[in-house]
Tab-separated table of C-alpha atoms in Angstrom:
chain	number	residue	atom	x	y	z
A	252	MET	CA	3.017	17.951	-3.185
A	253	ALA	CA	-0.298	17.347	-4.418
A	254	LYS	CA	-3.344	16.812	-1.810
A	255	LEU	CA	-6.830	16.012	-1.481
A	256	ILE	CA	-9.192	17.947	0.561
A	257	LEU	CA	-12.016	15.921	2.083
A	258	SER	CA	-15.188	17.520	2.749
A	259	LEU	CA	-18.854	16.982	3.644
A	260	GLU	CA	-21.772	19.273	2.542
A	261	GLY	CA	-19.274	22.227	2.465
A	262	SER	CA	-17.416	21.266	5.696
A	263	THR	CA	-13.686	20.518	5.363
A	264	ILE	CA	-13.021	17.280	7.198
A	265	ARG	CA	-9.170	16.931	6.669
A	266	GLU	CA	-6.667	17.245	4.295
A	267	ILE	CA	-4.497	14.452	2.890
A	268	PRO	CA	-1.238	14.769	1.021
A	269	LEU	CA	-0.609	12.324	-1.884
A	270	ASP	CA	2.699	11.341	-0.452
A	271	LYS	CA	2.308	7.671	-1.907
A	272	GLU	CA	2.352	6.358	-5.289
A	273	ARG	CA	-0.922	4.381	-4.632
A	274	ILE	CA	-3.702	5.509	-2.308
A	275	THR	CA	-6.885	3.859	-1.968
A	276	ILE	CA	-10.351	5.125	-1.008
A	277	GLY	CA	-13.232	3.128	0.432
A	278	ARG	CA	-15.403	1.941	3.465
A	279	LYS	CA	-12.937	-0.542	4.861
A	280	PRO	CA	-10.369	0.130	7.390
A	281	SER	CA	-7.542	-1.111	5.381
A	282	ASN	CA	-8.056	1.913	2.936
A	283	ASP	CA	-5.556	4.828	3.041
A	284	ILE	CA	-8.484	7.258	3.020
A	285	GLN	CA	-11.405	5.228	5.071
A	286	ILE	CA	-15.163	6.824	4.496
A	287	GLU	CA	-17.502	5.287	6.642
A	288	ASN	CA	-20.754	5.359	4.476
A	289	LEU	CA	-22.878	2.917	3.059
A	290	ALA	CA	-22.951	4.558	-0.116
A	291	VAL	CA	-18.834	4.043	-0.361
A	292	SER	CA	-17.981	0.492	-1.331
A	293	GLY	CA	-15.479	-1.305	0.413
A	294	GLU	CA	-12.856	-0.779	-1.911
A	295	HIS	CA	-14.111	2.020	-3.816
A	296	ALA	CA	-11.359	3.795	-6.045
A	297	CYS	CA	-7.710	4.620	-5.881
A	298	ILE	CA	-5.417	7.296	-6.951
A	299	VAL	CA	-2.071	6.633	-8.734
A	300	THR	CA	0.794	9.403	-8.229
A	301	ILE	CA	3.728	9.336	-10.707
A	302	LEU	CA	5.833	12.469	-10.595
A	303	ASN	CA	3.378	15.289	-10.864
A	304	ASP	CA	0.574	13.283	-12.397
A	305	SER	CA	-2.221	11.707	-10.383
A	306	PHE	CA	-4.734	9.057	-12.036
A	307	LEU	CA	-7.792	8.358	-10.429
A	308	GLU	CA	-9.377	4.797	-11.072
A	309	ASP	CA	-12.750	3.656	-9.900
A	310	LEU	CA	-12.276	0.095	-8.385
A	311	GLY	CA	-15.513	-1.413	-9.694
A	312	SER	CA	-17.818	0.447	-6.959
A	313	THR	CA	-21.304	0.026	-6.648
A	314	ASN	CA	-22.447	3.514	-6.872
A	315	GLY	CA	-19.560	4.835	-8.953
A	316	THR	CA	-17.051	7.871	-8.881
A	317	MET	CA	-17.697	11.054	-10.203
A	318	VAL	CA	-15.379	13.822	-11.187
A	319	ASN	CA	-16.682	17.554	-11.655
A	320	GLY	CA	-20.188	15.914	-12.048
A	321	ASN	CA	-19.163	13.168	-14.658
A	322	GLN	CA	-19.163	9.524	-13.762
A	323	VAL	CA	-15.745	8.462	-14.567
A	324	LYS	CA	-13.524	4.715	-14.683
A	325	LYS	CA	-10.404	6.394	-14.800
A	326	HIS	CA	-9.247	10.050	-15.154
A	327	ILE	CA	-6.168	12.021	-15.136
A	328	LEU	CA	-6.595	14.776	-12.296
A	329	GLN	CA	-6.164	18.305	-12.954
A	330	ASN	CA	-5.760	20.882	-10.309
A	331	ASN	CA	-9.016	21.657	-8.667
A	332	ASP	CA	-10.929	18.660	-9.901
A	333	VAL	CA	-13.811	17.458	-7.462
A	334	ILE	CA	-14.075	13.795	-6.946
A	335	GLU	CA	-17.464	12.924	-5.570
A	336	ILE	CA	-17.894	9.283	-3.636
A	337	GLY	CA	-21.304	9.095	-2.317
A	338	LYS	CA	-22.083	12.426	-0.510
A	339	TYR	CA	-18.407	13.222	0.205
A	340	LYS	CA	-16.225	15.389	-2.016
A	341	LEU	CA	-12.387	15.256	-2.600
A	342	GLN	CA	-10.964	18.415	-4.150
A	343	TYR	CA	-7.671	17.590	-5.852
A	344	VAL	CA	-5.118	20.422	-5.342
A	345	ALA	CA	-1.790	20.336	-7.446
A	346	GLU	CA	1.512	21.931	-6.428
A	347	ALA	CA	1.901	25.194	-7.621
A	348	SER	CA	1.207	25.414	-11.273
A	349	ALA	CA	4.165	25.695	-13.513
A	350	GLY	CA	2.578	26.811	-16.511
A	351	PRO	CA	0.412	25.147	-19.207
A	352	ALA	CA	0.250	21.654	-18.988
A	353	ALA	CA	2.827	19.865	-21.316
A	354	GLY	CA	0.503	17.214	-22.663
A	355	GLY	CA	0.263	17.915	-26.570
A	356	ALA	CA	2.349	15.031	-27.256
A	357	ASN	CA	-0.137	12.334	-27.627
A	358	GLU	CA	0.844	9.678	-29.907
A	359	ASP	CA	-0.621	6.627	-31.258
A	360	PHE	CA	1.198	3.765	-31.179
A	361	GLU	CA	-0.859	0.447	-32.205
A	362	LYS	CA	-3.613	2.488	-31.157
A	363	THR	CA	-2.729	1.328	-27.654
A	364	MET	CA	0.465	2.656	-26.719
A	365	ILE	CA	0.921	6.153	-25.854
A	366	LEU	CA	-1.901	7.847	-24.226
A	367	ARG	CA	0.063	10.832	-22.540
A	368	ALA	CA	3.533	11.561	-22.414
A	369	PRO	CA	4.194	15.158	-20.983
A	370	ARG	CA	7.355	16.779	-22.460
A	371	SER	CA	10.589	16.875	-20.058
A	372	ALA	CA	12.080	19.706	-21.452
A	373	ALA	CA	13.567	21.983	-18.530
A	374	PRO	CA	14.162	25.872	-19.150
A	375	ALA	CA	17.413	26.360	-20.845
A	376	ALA	CA	20.098	27.906	-18.624
A	377	LYS	CA	20.917	31.467	-19.230
A	378	PRO	CA	24.013	32.017	-21.373
A	379	ALA	CA	27.142	33.276	-19.287
A	380	ALA	CA	28.670	35.369	-22.258
A	381	ALA	CA	29.134	38.014	-19.886
A	382	ALA	CA	30.915	36.286	-16.919
A	383	ALA	CA	34.399	37.806	-17.484
A	384	PRO	CA	35.406	41.414	-18.418
A	385	ALA	CA	36.099	41.867	-22.339
A	386	ALA	CA	39.567	43.141	-21.700
A	387	ALA	CA	41.096	41.751	-18.429
A	388	PRO	CA	44.845	42.539	-18.082
A	389	THR	CA	45.586	39.732	-15.780
A	390	PRO	CA	42.936	37.305	-15.957
A	391	THR	CA	42.589	34.786	-13.096
A	392	PRO	CA	43.041	31.392	-14.265
A	393	ARG	CA	39.883	29.028	-13.271
A	394	PRO	CA	40.705	25.797	-11.135
A	395	ALA	CA	41.082	23.178	-13.387
A	396	VAL	CA	38.382	21.059	-11.431
A	397	ALA	CA	35.508	23.568	-12.103
A	398	PRO	CA	34.711	22.269	-15.187
A	399	ALA	CA	34.561	18.609	-14.023
A	400	ALA	CA	32.460	19.480	-10.997
A	401	ALA	CA	29.688	21.408	-13.512
A	402	ALA	CA	29.780	18.499	-15.738
A	403	LYS	CA	28.517	16.058	-13.364
A	404	PRO	CA	24.769	17.277	-12.862
A	405	VAL	CA	24.682	17.091	-16.684
A	406	GLU	CA	25.085	13.291	-16.740
A	407	ALA	CA	21.739	11.550	-17.139
A	408	HIS	CA	20.824	7.876	-17.102
A	409	PRO	CA	20.861	6.678	-20.853
A	410	VAL	CA	17.733	7.005	-22.825
A	411	ALA	CA	16.013	3.357	-23.134
A	412	THR	CA	13.806	1.885	-25.875
A	413	ILE	CA	10.868	-0.259	-26.013
A	414	GLN	CA	10.349	-2.602	-28.746
A	415	ILE	CA	7.165	-4.726	-29.594
A	416	LEU	CA	7.646	-8.439	-29.553
A	417	THR	CA	4.299	-9.518	-30.526
A	418	GLY	CA	0.978	-8.576	-32.409
A	419	PRO	CA	0.550	-6.426	-35.626
A	420	SER	CA	3.090	-3.937	-34.650
A	421	LEU	CA	6.069	-6.547	-34.182
A	422	GLY	CA	9.401	-4.885	-34.388
A	423	LYS	CA	8.520	-1.243	-33.451
A	424	GLU	CA	10.533	1.024	-31.390
A	425	LEU	CA	9.773	3.621	-29.037
A	426	ALA	CA	12.469	5.752	-27.356
A	427	LEU	CA	11.344	6.592	-23.970
A	428	VAL	CA	12.544	10.165	-24.166
A	429	LYS	CA	9.804	11.605	-21.787
A	430	ASN	CA	9.591	12.039	-17.990
A	431	LEU	CA	6.274	9.813	-18.044
A	432	THR	CA	5.123	7.594	-20.669
A	433	THR	CA	1.661	5.700	-20.546
A	434	LEU	CA	1.508	2.456	-22.115
A	435	GLY	CA	-1.589	-0.075	-22.690
A	436	LYS	CA	-5.280	-0.094	-23.538
A	437	PRO	CA	-7.764	2.198	-21.872
A	438	GLY	CA	-10.364	0.069	-20.191
A	439	VAL	CA	-8.160	-3.195	-20.498
A	440	GLN	CA	-4.506	-2.545	-18.854
A	441	VAL	CA	-2.604	0.794	-18.350
A	442	ALA	CA	0.615	1.241	-16.838
A	443	VAL	CA	3.212	4.282	-16.708
A	444	ILE	CA	6.846	3.909	-17.227
A	445	THR	CA	8.713	7.063	-15.491
A	446	ARG	CA	12.354	8.286	-16.303
A	447	ARG	CA	14.120	8.958	-13.174
A	448	PRO	CA	17.649	9.794	-12.111
A	449	GLN	CA	18.104	6.527	-10.919
A	450	GLY	CA	16.723	4.861	-14.189
A	451	TYR	CA	13.385	3.849	-15.398
A	452	PHE	CA	10.546	2.616	-13.334
A	453	ILE	CA	6.855	1.040	-14.327
A	454	ALA	CA	3.712	1.422	-12.136
A	455	HIS	CA	0.116	-0.025	-12.543
A	456	VAL	CA	-2.519	2.487	-13.355
A	457	GLU	CA	-5.690	0.739	-14.575
A	458	GLY	CA	-7.026	-2.804	-14.961
A	459	ALA	CA	-7.436	-5.833	-12.996
A	460	LYS	CA	-4.363	-7.447	-13.923
A	461	PHE	CA	-1.154	-5.809	-13.180
A	462	PRO	CA	1.848	-5.596	-15.786
A	463	ILE	CA	4.202	-8.758	-16.040
A	464	ILE	CA	8.149	-8.495	-16.061
A	465	ASN	CA	10.095	-11.511	-17.065
A	466	GLY	CA	7.008	-13.746	-16.508
A	467	LYS	CA	6.305	-12.186	-13.117
A	468	MET	CA	3.465	-9.920	-12.272
A	469	ILE	CA	4.519	-6.878	-10.400
A	470	ASP	CA	2.704	-5.339	-7.174
A	471	ALA	CA	1.050	-2.032	-6.577
A	472	GLN	CA	4.441	-0.067	-6.131
A	473	ALA	CA	6.572	1.222	-9.191
A	474	GLN	CA	9.252	-1.339	-10.157
A	475	PRO	CA	12.700	-0.689	-11.470
A	476	LEU	CA	13.120	-1.789	-15.245
A	477	ASN	CA	16.464	-3.276	-16.192
A	478	ASP	CA	18.153	-3.795	-19.457
A	479	HIS	CA	16.454	-6.528	-21.633
A	480	ASP	CA	13.569	-6.973	-19.281
A	481	VAL	CA	10.506	-8.234	-21.021
A	482	LEU	CA	7.085	-6.444	-20.537
A	483	GLU	CA	3.528	-7.999	-21.034
A	484	LEU	CA	0.810	-5.462	-21.077
A	485	ALA	CA	-2.564	-5.624	-22.461
A	486	ALA	CA	-1.590	-8.735	-24.191
A	487	VAL	CA	1.344	-7.328	-25.749
A	488	LYS	CA	5.040	-8.513	-25.342
A	489	MET	CA	7.764	-5.896	-25.514
A	490	GLU	CA	11.297	-5.543	-24.691
A	491	PHE	CA	13.044	-2.812	-22.790
A	492	PHE	CA	16.443	-2.332	-23.341
A	493	TYR	CA	19.085	0.430	-23.654
A	494	LYS	CA	20.642	1.120	-27.416
A	495	LYS	CA	24.515	0.748	-27.471
């Protein structure tokens, strides 16, 4: 699990695990991370964590939010990034690195649509060709239930598709084959759709307005998506569905 290390003038104050999908930072007591300092706005910034990715967003603070010395409005956090809020620093520490980031699959979908979609491929299982001796005089038959038991984990939720319903890209389709697909228009409205064993979920990342599902605005928590849900994001309507 990723965490933040809060420090002031080089002295560590505490460590905060990113164990919620949305964690707020600010001067008000209602924040998950309260920093009582006049340079910090009441609701200064938030961090949204989806699977292994964390997104930092400045919430219109007076003095701004810095990452590694640069002012940001929205930033995808990388291991050891240092967030500066007032005189305080929050170092982002990701869980043990699993190799190079799988971010080379940036796709342009009506300029808006896919900002980042990490590959979800897992390492292939090692072949079991040498499991049985080449010449066994009396091979022991395997139980009939073994193949069925092994097949169960292989079953996955069917792949869903997004189809654009409005605008110049009317009719375009995008298969949601990645673990995480980011949709929207930077600076306007951004959301992420995650593919989990239980199905697909959508969560708000950036923007004053939250995504709308079937005419109802979602809240800060990730919401499950159902077959033929109609989404509205960055003034674009789209349908989520499973292809038969």
